[in-house]
Tab-separated table of C-alpha atoms in Angstrom:
chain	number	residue	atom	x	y	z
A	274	UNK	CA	-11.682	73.508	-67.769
A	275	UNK	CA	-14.244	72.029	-65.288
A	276	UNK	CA	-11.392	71.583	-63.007
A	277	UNK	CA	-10.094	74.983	-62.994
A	278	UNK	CA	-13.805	76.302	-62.756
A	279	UNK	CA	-13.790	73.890	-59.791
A	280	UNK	CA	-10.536	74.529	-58.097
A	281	UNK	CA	-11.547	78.622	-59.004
A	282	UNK	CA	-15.181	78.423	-56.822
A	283	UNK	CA	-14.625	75.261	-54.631
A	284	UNK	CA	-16.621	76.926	-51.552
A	285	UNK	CA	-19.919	77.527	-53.575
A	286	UNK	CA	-19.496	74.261	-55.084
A	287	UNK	CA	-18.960	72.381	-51.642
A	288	UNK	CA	-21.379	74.362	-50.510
A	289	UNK	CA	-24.161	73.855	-52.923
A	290	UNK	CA	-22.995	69.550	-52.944
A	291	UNK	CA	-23.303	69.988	-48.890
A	292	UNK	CA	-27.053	71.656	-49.137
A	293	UNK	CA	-28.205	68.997	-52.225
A	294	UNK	CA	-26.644	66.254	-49.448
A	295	UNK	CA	-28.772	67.822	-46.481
A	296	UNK	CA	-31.650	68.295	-48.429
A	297	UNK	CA	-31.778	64.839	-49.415
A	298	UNK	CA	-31.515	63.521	-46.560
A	299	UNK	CA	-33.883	65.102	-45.007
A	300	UNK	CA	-35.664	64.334	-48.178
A	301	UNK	CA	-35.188	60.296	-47.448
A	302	UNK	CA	-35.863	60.715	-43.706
A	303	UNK	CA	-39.324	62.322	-44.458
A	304	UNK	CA	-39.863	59.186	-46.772
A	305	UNK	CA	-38.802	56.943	-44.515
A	306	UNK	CA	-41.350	58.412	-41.266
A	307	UNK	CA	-44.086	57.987	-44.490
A	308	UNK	CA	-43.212	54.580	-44.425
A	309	UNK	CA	-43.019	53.816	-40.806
A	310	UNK	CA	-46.489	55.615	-39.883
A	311	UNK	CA	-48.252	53.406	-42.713
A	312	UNK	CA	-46.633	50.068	-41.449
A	313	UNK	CA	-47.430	51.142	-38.057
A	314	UNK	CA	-51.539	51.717	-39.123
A	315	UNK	CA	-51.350	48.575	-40.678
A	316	UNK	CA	-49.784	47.132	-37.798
A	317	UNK	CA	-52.506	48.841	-35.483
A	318	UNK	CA	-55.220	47.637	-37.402
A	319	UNK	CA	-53.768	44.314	-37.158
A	320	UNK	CA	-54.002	44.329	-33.692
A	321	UNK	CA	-57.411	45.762	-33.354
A	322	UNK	CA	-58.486	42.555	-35.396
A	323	UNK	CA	-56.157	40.181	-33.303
A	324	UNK	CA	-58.228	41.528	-30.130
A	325	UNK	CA	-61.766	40.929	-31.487
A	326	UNK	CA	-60.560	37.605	-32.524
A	327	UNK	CA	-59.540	36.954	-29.065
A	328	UNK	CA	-61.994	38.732	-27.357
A	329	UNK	CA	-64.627	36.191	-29.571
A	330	UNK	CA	-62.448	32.442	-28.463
A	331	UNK	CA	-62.679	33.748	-24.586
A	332	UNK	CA	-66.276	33.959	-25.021
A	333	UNK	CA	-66.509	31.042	-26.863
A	334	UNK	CA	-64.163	29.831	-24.169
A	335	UNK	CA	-66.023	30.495	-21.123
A	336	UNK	CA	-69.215	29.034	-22.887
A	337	UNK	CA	-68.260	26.120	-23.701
A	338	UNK	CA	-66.478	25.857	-19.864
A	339	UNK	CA	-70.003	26.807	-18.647
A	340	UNK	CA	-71.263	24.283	-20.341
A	341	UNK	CA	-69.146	21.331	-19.318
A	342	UNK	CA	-69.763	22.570	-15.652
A	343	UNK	CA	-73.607	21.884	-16.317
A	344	UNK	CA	-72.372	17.952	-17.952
A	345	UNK	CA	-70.288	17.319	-14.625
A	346	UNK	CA	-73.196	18.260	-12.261
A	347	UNK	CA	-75.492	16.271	-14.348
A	348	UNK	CA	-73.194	13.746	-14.727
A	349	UNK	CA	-72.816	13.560	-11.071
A	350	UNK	CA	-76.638	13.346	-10.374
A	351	UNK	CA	-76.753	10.816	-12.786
A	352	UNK	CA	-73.758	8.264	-10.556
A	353	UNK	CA	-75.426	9.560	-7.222
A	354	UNK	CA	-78.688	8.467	-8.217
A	355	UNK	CA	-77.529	5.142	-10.067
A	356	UNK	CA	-75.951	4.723	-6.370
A	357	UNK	CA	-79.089	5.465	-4.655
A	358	UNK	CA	-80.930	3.200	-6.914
A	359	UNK	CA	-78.164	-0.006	-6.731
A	360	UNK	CA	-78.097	0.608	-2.932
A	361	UNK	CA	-81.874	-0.145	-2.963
A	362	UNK	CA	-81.746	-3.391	-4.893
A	363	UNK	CA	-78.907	-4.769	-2.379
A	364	UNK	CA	-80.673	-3.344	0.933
A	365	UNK	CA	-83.780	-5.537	-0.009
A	366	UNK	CA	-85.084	-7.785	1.907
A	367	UNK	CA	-85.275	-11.054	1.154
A	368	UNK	CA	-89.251	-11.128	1.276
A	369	UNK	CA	-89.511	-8.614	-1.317
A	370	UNK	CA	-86.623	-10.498	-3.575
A	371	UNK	CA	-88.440	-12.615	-6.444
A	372	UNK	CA	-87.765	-14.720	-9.604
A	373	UNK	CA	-86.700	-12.285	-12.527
A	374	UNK	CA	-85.907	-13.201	-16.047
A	375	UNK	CA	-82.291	-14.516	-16.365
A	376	UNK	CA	-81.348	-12.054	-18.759
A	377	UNK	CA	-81.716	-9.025	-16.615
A	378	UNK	CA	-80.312	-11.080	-13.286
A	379	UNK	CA	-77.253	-11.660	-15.551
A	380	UNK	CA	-77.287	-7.801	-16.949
A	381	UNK	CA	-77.233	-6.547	-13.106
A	382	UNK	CA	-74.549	-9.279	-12.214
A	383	UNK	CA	-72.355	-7.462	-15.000
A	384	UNK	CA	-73.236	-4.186	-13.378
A	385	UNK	CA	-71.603	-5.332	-10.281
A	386	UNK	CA	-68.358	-6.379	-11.989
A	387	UNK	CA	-69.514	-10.351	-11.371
A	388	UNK	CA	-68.846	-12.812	-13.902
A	389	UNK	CA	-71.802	-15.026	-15.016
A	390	UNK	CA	-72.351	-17.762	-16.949
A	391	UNK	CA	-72.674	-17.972	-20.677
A	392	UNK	CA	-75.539	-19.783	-21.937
């Protein structure tokens, strides 16, 4: 019976099954843009967050850069000055050389790289 009723009207029924197919898939493409715009928010959002995060270690970044700038110049000053002051002691004269305690003749012999002797 279904067949005959099918075989009987076969354009209105593949023509209703073709509309229900179109429909639906239009249906499931609509669903699937949904989808797509929500991951790409998400995804958006994501990248807004990535950006502060990054925009926060390049400060941090240049800081701490900045900062071991300032340690190297200091740390500079500090040898120049050490060289100043070690040139001084070796430029003196022999008048103005005197006794000094053994412990800091042996502390400046170390200085110089020169081995002394252990007591």
């Amino acid at each position: 019976m279904i067949w005959s009723f099918a075989l009987k009207y076969w354009r209105p029924v593949a023509g209703f099954l073709a509309l229900a197919v179109f429909f639906g898939g239009i249906s499931w493409q609509g669903d699937q843009v949904r989808r797509l715009k929500k991951e790409l928010a998400a995804a958006q959002s994501s990248v807004a967050s990535y950006e502060e995060s990054l925009a926060a270690l390049q400060a941090d970044s240049k800081a701490k850069i900045e900062a071991l700038e300032i340690e190297k110049n200091q740390s500079i000053a500090r040898a120049k000055n050490l060289e100043r002051l070690l040139g001084n002691i070796e430029g003196t004269s022999d008048e103005k050389d005197g006794p000094c305690a053994p412990v800091l003749c042996g502390t400046i012999d170390r200085l110089y790289g020169k081995s002394t002797d252990a007591d």
